[in-house]
Amino acid sequence: MTKIMIVEDEAALTTLLKYNLEKQGYETVVVMDGKDVMPTAMQEKPDLILLDWMLPNVQGIDLCREIRRTYELRSTPIIMLTARSEEGDKVRGLSFGADDYMTKPYSIPELMARIMALLRRVQIEVPQDNLSYEDLTMDFAKRRVMRGERPVHLGPTEFRLLQYLMEKPGVVLSREALLKLVWGGSIHVELRTVDVHIRRLRRALNEGGEPDIVRTVRSAGYALDSTPNDEEE
Ligand code: CA
């Protein structure tokens, strides 16, 4: 059974989410206090986390970062629920490791659709073989990425992006193509979201001071390419 962890401090919203998710056949775990999030997530190992941005004591964004940094939880998809509508905050939420976000008040059917889309995206069959390019290797069985001897920590969305880039090194994939491959062409996702996740992927890949391996081809898209990147974002 697919288990969804609801992190939300407003009781009415918690009840609404729990009711609707259970009606869809999901198992739910509710956490209302930010400090219980990490221990509960470690114990319950949810398949997806709905994370409120504004929690008392702990910021949703800090939790998001902590989940991504925790080995056992790093590939758990996260949907950020935010009361703020400012574009900057949305992008900030994504850049701290969330896979999607919704602004309150959100429509329950749309949230359900996004949960399904995100679960489908991360549960897609992974290739049997490992992929490698230059000093980069992807081990699908272990769900591990290495740059030389250094482990690269990627969230589920960046992992999928890298997978498609690794399958065709040197070939430029358009943002539209990546959106379709990774997000299944979801109508809710903007092209700019691809850039946000590419930026995150690039940061993780180059974190050890290695040369940039993700090439940005302006107005065309992205490619994995070890030759110097002469066109910056
Ligand atoms: Ca709240």
mmCIF file of N, CA, C and O in Angstrom, residues 30-94:
data_model
loop_
_atom_site.group_PDB
_atom_site.id
_atom_site.type_symbol
_atom_site.label_atom_id
_atom_site.label_comp_id
_atom_site.label_asym_id
_atom_site.label_seq_id
_atom_site.Cartn_x
_atom_site.Cartn_y
_atom_site.Cartn_z
ATOM 1 N N VAL A 30 0.013 11.130 9.758
ATOM 2 C CA VAL A 30 -0.107 12.566 9.964
ATOM 3 C C VAL A 30 0.902 13.050 11.004
ATOM 4 O O VAL A 30 1.053 12.446 12.056
ATOM 5 N N VAL A 31 1.606 14.123 10.659
ATOM 6 C CA VAL A 31 2.528 14.738 11.614
ATOM 7 C C VAL A 31 2.162 16.215 11.694
ATOM 8 O O VAL A 31 2.082 16.893 10.678
ATOM 9 N N MET A 32 1.887 16.695 12.890
ATOM 10 C CA MET A 32 1.466 18.089 13.031
ATOM 11 C C MET A 32 2.557 18.972 13.619
ATOM 12 O O MET A 32 2.489 20.185 13.528
ATOM 13 N N ASP A 33 3.536 18.350 14.218
ATOM 14 C CA ASP A 33 4.620 19.120 14.828
ATOM 15 C C ASP A 33 5.913 18.902 14.041
ATOM 16 O O ASP A 33 6.330 17.760 13.810
ATOM 17 N N GLY A 34 6.517 19.985 13.628
ATOM 18 C CA GLY A 34 7.717 19.920 12.807
ATOM 19 C C GLY A 34 8.820 19.043 13.383
ATOM 20 O O GLY A 34 9.534 18.362 12.645
ATOM 21 N N LYS A 35 8.943 19.038 14.708
ATOM 22 C CA LYS A 35 10.052 18.279 15.299
ATOM 23 C C LYS A 35 9.840 16.768 15.221
ATOM 24 O O LYS A 35 10.779 15.998 15.413
ATOM 25 N N ASP A 36 8.594 16.343 14.916
ATOM 26 C CA ASP A 36 8.333 14.904 14.788
ATOM 27 C C ASP A 36 8.565 14.393 13.363
ATOM 28 O O ASP A 36 8.494 13.196 13.104
ATOM 29 N N VAL A 37 8.805 15.306 12.441
ATOM 30 C CA VAL A 37 8.871 14.910 11.036
ATOM 31 C C VAL A 37 9.986 13.899 10.756
ATOM 32 O O VAL A 37 9.737 12.827 10.202
ATOM 33 N N MET A 38 11.212 14.225 11.137
ATOM 34 C CA MET A 38 12.329 13.340 10.815
ATOM 35 C C MET A 38 12.207 11.968 11.485
ATOM 36 O O MET A 38 12.305 10.949 10.800
ATOM 37 N N PRO A 39 11.957 11.911 12.815
ATOM 38 C CA PRO A 39 11.825 10.577 13.433
ATOM 39 C C PRO A 39 10.684 9.756 12.828
ATOM 40 O O PRO A 39 10.841 8.558 12.569
ATOM 41 N N THR A 40 9.546 10.417 12.561
ATOM 42 C CA THR A 40 8.408 9.678 11.998
ATOM 43 C C THR A 40 8.724 9.206 10.582
ATOM 44 O O THR A 40 8.419 8.060 10.214
ATOM 45 N N ALA A 41 9.352 10.066 9.788
ATOM 46 C CA ALA A 41 9.686 9.679 8.422
ATOM 47 C C ALA A 41 10.667 8.504 8.415
ATOM 48 O O ALA A 41 10.538 7.574 7.613
ATOM 49 N N MET A 42 11.639 8.528 9.330
ATOM 50 C CA MET A 42 12.611 7.439 9.401
ATOM 51 C C MET A 42 11.929 6.129 9.766
ATOM 52 O O MET A 42 12.285 5.065 9.271
ATOM 53 N N GLN A 43 10.950 6.218 10.638
ATOM 54 C CA GLN A 43 10.268 5.010 11.089
ATOM 55 C C GLN A 43 9.261 4.498 10.052
ATOM 56 O O GLN A 43 9.186 3.312 9.784
ATOM 57 N N GLU A 44 8.515 5.411 9.446
ATOM 58 C CA GLU A 44 7.417 5.016 8.555
ATOM 59 C C GLU A 44 7.843 4.823 7.104
ATOM 60 O O GLU A 44 7.159 4.164 6.338
ATOM 61 N N LYS A 45 8.952 5.429 6.689
ATOM 62 C CA LYS A 45 9.436 5.366 5.303
ATOM 63 C C LYS A 45 8.288 5.594 4.301
ATOM 64 O O LYS A 45 7.942 4.706 3.518
ATOM 65 N N PRO A 46 7.702 6.792 4.318
ATOM 66 C CA PRO A 46 6.572 7.058 3.408
ATOM 67 C C PRO A 46 7.010 7.045 1.937
ATOM 68 O O PRO A 46 8.187 7.229 1.633
ATOM 69 N N ASP A 47 6.033 6.814 1.046
ATOM 70 C CA ASP A 47 6.314 6.819 -0.394
ATOM 71 C C ASP A 47 6.301 8.232 -0.953
ATOM 72 O O ASP A 47 6.795 8.475 -2.060
ATOM 73 N N LEU A 48 5.665 9.144 -0.202
ATOM 74 C CA LEU A 48 5.589 10.538 -0.639
ATOM 75 C C LEU A 48 5.292 11.390 0.598
ATOM 76 O O LEU A 48 4.620 10.932 1.513
ATOM 77 N N ILE A 49 5.808 12.611 0.587
ATOM 78 C CA ILE A 49 5.557 13.509 1.723
ATOM 79 C C ILE A 49 4.887 14.793 1.232
ATOM 80 O O ILE A 49 5.347 15.422 0.281
ATOM 81 N N LEU A 50 3.773 15.136 1.876
ATOM 82 C CA LEU A 50 3.131 16.431 1.651
ATOM 83 C C LEU A 50 3.630 17.320 2.767
ATOM 84 O O LEU A 50 3.424 17.025 3.947
ATOM 85 N N LEU A 51 4.314 18.390 2.416
ATOM 86 C CA LEU A 51 4.992 19.178 3.429
ATOM 87 C C LEU A 51 4.536 20.624 3.438
ATOM 88 O O LEU A 51 4.709 21.351 2.460
ATOM 89 N N ASP A 52 3.954 21.025 4.552
ATOM 90 C CA ASP A 52 3.514 22.411 4.731
ATOM 91 C C ASP A 52 4.735 23.317 4.872
ATOM 92 O O ASP A 52 5.692 22.977 5.556
ATOM 93 N N TRP A 53 4.685 24.432 4.212
ATOM 94 C CA TRP A 53 5.806 25.381 4.236
ATOM 95 C C TRP A 53 5.913 26.073 5.594
ATOM 96 O O TRP A 53 6.982 26.259 6.141
ATOM 97 N N MET A 54 4.745 26.487 6.126
ATOM 98 C CA MET A 54 4.727 27.232 7.380
ATOM 99 C C MET A 54 4.308 26.328 8.534
ATOM 100 O O MET A 54 3.142 25.996 8.681
ATOM 101 N N LEU A 55 5.283 25.970 9.344
ATOM 102 C CA LEU A 55 5.005 25.151 10.513
ATOM 103 C C LEU A 55 5.539 25.906 11.730
ATOM 104 O O LEU A 55 6.505 26.651 11.616
ATOM 105 N N PRO A 56 4.907 25.703 12.892
ATOM 106 C CA PRO A 56 5.479 26.360 14.061
ATOM 107 C C PRO A 56 6.831 25.726 14.394
ATOM 108 O O PRO A 56 7.025 24.530 14.196
ATOM 109 N N ASN A 57 7.737 26.512 14.850
ATOM 110 C CA ASN A 57 9.089 26.086 15.265
ATOM 111 C C ASN A 57 10.028 25.701 14.131
ATOM 112 O O ASN A 57 11.169 26.130 14.093
ATOM 113 N N VAL A 58 9.556 24.872 13.199
ATOM 114 C CA VAL A 58 10.453 24.420 12.131
ATOM 115 C C VAL A 58 9.918 24.908 10.786
ATOM 116 O O VAL A 58 8.724 24.852 10.530
ATOM 117 N N GLN A 59 10.798 25.369 9.933
ATOM 118 C CA GLN A 59 10.396 25.780 8.586
ATOM 119 C C GLN A 59 10.323 24.553 7.683
ATOM 120 O O GLN A 59 11.221 23.715 7.706
ATOM 121 N N GLY A 60 9.244 24.505 6.889
ATOM 122 C CA GLY A 60 9.101 23.392 5.962
ATOM 123 C C GLY A 60 10.321 23.245 5.069
ATOM 124 O O GLY A 60 10.761 22.152 4.736
ATOM 125 N N ILE A 61 10.884 24.382 4.710
ATOM 126 C CA ILE A 61 12.021 24.397 3.806
ATOM 127 C C ILE A 61 13.257 23.736 4.429
ATOM 128 O O ILE A 61 14.014 23.033 3.768
ATOM 129 N N ASP A 62 13.424 23.932 5.738
ATOM 130 C CA ASP A 62 14.556 23.297 6.425
ATOM 131 C C ASP A 62 14.359 21.788 6.509
ATOM 132 O O ASP A 62 15.308 21.015 6.389
ATOM 133 N N LEU A 63 13.087 21.405 6.711
ATOM 134 C CA LEU A 63 12.780 19.968 6.758
ATOM 135 C C LEU A 63 13.071 19.346 5.395
ATOM 136 O O LEU A 63 13.607 18.250 5.291
ATOM 137 N N CYS A 64 12.679 20.077 4.352
ATOM 138 C CA CYS A 64 12.883 19.615 2.991
ATOM 139 C C CYS A 64 14.363 19.333 2.754
ATOM 140 O O CYS A 64 14.756 18.289 2.241
ATOM 141 N N ARG A 65 15.180 20.262 3.168
ATOM 142 C CA ARG A 65 16.624 20.116 3.009
ATOM 143 C C ARG A 65 17.152 18.928 3.811
ATOM 144 O O ARG A 65 17.993 18.172 3.343
ATOM 145 N N GLU A 66 16.630 18.795 5.025
ATOM 146 C CA GLU A 66 17.106 17.719 5.889
ATOM 147 C C GLU A 66 16.722 16.344 5.325
ATOM 148 O O GLU A 66 17.500 15.399 5.370
ATOM 149 N N ILE A 67 15.505 16.258 4.775
ATOM 150 C CA ILE A 67 15.055 14.993 4.175
ATOM 151 C C ILE A 67 15.987 14.622 3.020
ATOM 152 O O ILE A 67 16.434 13.489 2.894
ATOM 153 N N ARG A 68 16.326 15.605 2.189
ATOM 154 C CA ARG A 68 17.200 15.363 1.043
ATOM 155 C C ARG A 68 18.615 14.958 1.454
ATOM 156 O O ARG A 68 19.311 14.279 0.734
ATOM 157 N N ARG A 69 19.020 15.415 2.630
ATOM 158 C CA ARG A 69 20.369 15.103 3.097
ATOM 159 C C ARG A 69 20.458 13.774 3.836
ATOM 160 O O ARG A 69 21.539 13.298 4.135
ATOM 161 N N THR A 70 19.277 13.208 4.147
ATOM 162 C CA THR A 70 19.258 11.968 4.915
ATOM 163 C C THR A 70 19.243 10.782 3.957
ATOM 164 O O THR A 70 18.339 10.665 3.133
ATOM 165 N N TYR A 71 20.248 9.948 4.062
ATOM 166 C CA TYR A 71 20.447 8.871 3.104
ATOM 167 C C TYR A 71 19.179 8.042 2.848
ATOM 168 O O TYR A 71 18.782 7.836 1.710
ATOM 169 N N GLU A 72 18.531 7.592 3.920
ATOM 170 C CA GLU A 72 17.370 6.697 3.787
ATOM 171 C C GLU A 72 16.159 7.390 3.163
ATOM 172 O O GLU A 72 15.253 6.725 2.685
ATOM 173 N N LEU A 73 16.122 8.707 3.228
ATOM 174 C CA LEU A 73 14.922 9.427 2.778
ATOM 175 C C LEU A 73 15.162 10.258 1.526
ATOM 176 O O LEU A 73 14.243 10.858 0.980
ATOM 177 N N ARG A 74 16.398 10.288 1.050
ATOM 178 C CA ARG A 74 16.764 11.268 0.016
ATOM 179 C C ARG A 74 15.970 11.135 -1.281
ATOM 180 O O ARG A 74 15.796 12.098 -2.003
ATOM 181 N N SER A 75 15.436 9.917 -1.546
ATOM 182 C CA SER A 75 14.692 9.777 -2.802
ATOM 183 C C SER A 75 13.176 9.830 -2.606
ATOM 184 O O SER A 75 12.419 9.530 -3.518
ATOM 185 N N THR A 76 12.738 10.231 -1.410
ATOM 186 C CA THR A 76 11.295 10.336 -1.170
ATOM 187 C C THR A 76 10.753 11.600 -1.848
ATOM 188 O O THR A 76 11.228 12.693 -1.589
ATOM 189 N N PRO A 77 9.749 11.443 -2.726
ATOM 190 C CA PRO A 77 9.205 12.635 -3.371
ATOM 191 C C PRO A 77 8.496 13.552 -2.366
ATOM 192 O O PRO A 77 7.826 13.070 -1.454
ATOM 193 N N ILE A 78 8.653 14.847 -2.566
ATOM 194 C CA ILE A 78 8.057 15.831 -1.660
ATOM 195 C C ILE A 78 7.218 16.824 -2.456
ATOM 196 O O ILE A 78 7.673 17.368 -3.462
ATOM 197 N N ILE A 79 5.992 17.037 -1.989
ATOM 198 C CA ILE A 79 5.181 18.131 -2.537
ATOM 199 C C ILE A 79 5.056 19.178 -1.437
ATOM 200 O O ILE A 79 4.591 18.893 -0.340
ATOM 201 N N MET A 80 5.501 20.366 -1.725
ATOM 202 C CA MET A 80 5.440 21.466 -0.779
ATOM 203 C C MET A 80 4.066 22.131 -0.852
ATOM 204 O O MET A 80 3.581 22.408 -1.952
ATOM 205 N N LEU A 81 3.458 22.361 0.300
ATOM 206 C CA LEU A 81 2.173 23.058 0.338
ATOM 207 C C LEU A 81 2.429 24.432 0.935
ATOM 208 O O LEU A 81 2.851 24.547 2.081
ATOM 209 N N THR A 82 2.224 25.452 0.143
ATOM 210 C CA THR A 82 2.562 26.776 0.633
ATOM 211 C C THR A 82 1.395 27.742 0.567
ATOM 212 O O THR A 82 0.592 27.696 -0.357
ATOM 213 N N ALA A 83 1.307 28.597 1.589
ATOM 214 C CA ALA A 83 0.248 29.604 1.614
ATOM 215 C C ALA A 83 0.691 30.841 0.843
ATOM 216 O O ALA A 83 -0.090 31.712 0.546
ATOM 217 N N ARG A 84 1.965 30.891 0.542
ATOM 218 C CA ARG A 84 2.475 32.062 -0.164
ATOM 219 C C ARG A 84 2.328 31.859 -1.657
ATOM 220 O O ARG A 84 2.484 30.771 -2.163
ATOM 221 N N SER A 85 2.057 32.946 -2.331
ATOM 222 C CA SER A 85 1.865 32.780 -3.772
ATOM 223 C C SER A 85 3.008 33.400 -4.562
ATOM 224 O O SER A 85 3.054 33.305 -5.770
ATOM 225 N N GLU A 86 3.926 34.033 -3.847
ATOM 226 C CA GLU A 86 5.021 34.666 -4.570
ATOM 227 C C GLU A 86 5.835 33.642 -5.351
ATOM 228 O O GLU A 86 6.242 32.624 -4.823
ATOM 229 N N GLU A 87 6.081 33.981 -6.591
ATOM 230 C CA GLU A 87 6.834 33.105 -7.481
ATOM 231 C C GLU A 87 8.199 32.736 -6.891
ATOM 232 O O GLU A 87 8.642 31.613 -6.962
ATOM 233 N N GLY A 88 8.842 33.732 -6.281
ATOM 234 C CA GLY A 88 10.171 33.504 -5.720
ATOM 235 C C GLY A 88 10.168 32.380 -4.712
ATOM 236 O O GLY A 88 11.066 31.552 -4.686
ATOM 237 N N ASP A 89 9.114 32.329 -3.887
ATOM 238 C CA ASP A 89 9.035 31.298 -2.866
ATOM 239 C C ASP A 89 8.830 29.919 -3.470
ATOM 240 O O ASP A 89 9.350 28.933 -2.984
ATOM 241 N N LYS A 90 8.074 29.894 -4.554
ATOM 242 C CA LYS A 90 7.824 28.603 -5.203
ATOM 243 C C LYS A 90 9.136 28.025 -5.718
ATOM 244 O O LYS A 90 9.465 26.873 -5.489
ATOM 245 N N VAL A 91 9.869 28.887 -6.392
ATOM 246 C CA VAL A 91 11.122 28.421 -6.964
ATOM 247 C C VAL A 91 12.101 28.062 -5.853
ATOM 248 O O VAL A 91 12.835 27.093 -5.939
ATOM 249 N N ARG A 92 12.050 28.845 -4.764
ATOM 250 C CA ARG A 92 12.924 28.574 -3.636
ATOM 251 C C ARG A 92 12.591 27.194 -3.040
ATOM 252 O O ARG A 92 13.466 26.430 -2.685
ATOM 253 N N GLY A 93 11.297 26.902 -2.971
ATOM 254 C CA GLY A 93 10.872 25.605 -2.443
ATOM 255 C C GLY A 93 11.446 24.476 -3.281
ATOM 256 O O GLY A 93 11.966 23.499 -2.764
ATOM 257 N N LEU A 94 11.389 24.654 -4.585
ATOM 258 C CA LEU A 94 11.924 23.621 -5.470
ATOM 259 C C LEU A 94 13.430 23.518 -5.325
ATOM 260 O O LEU A 94 13.984 22.435 -5.332
#
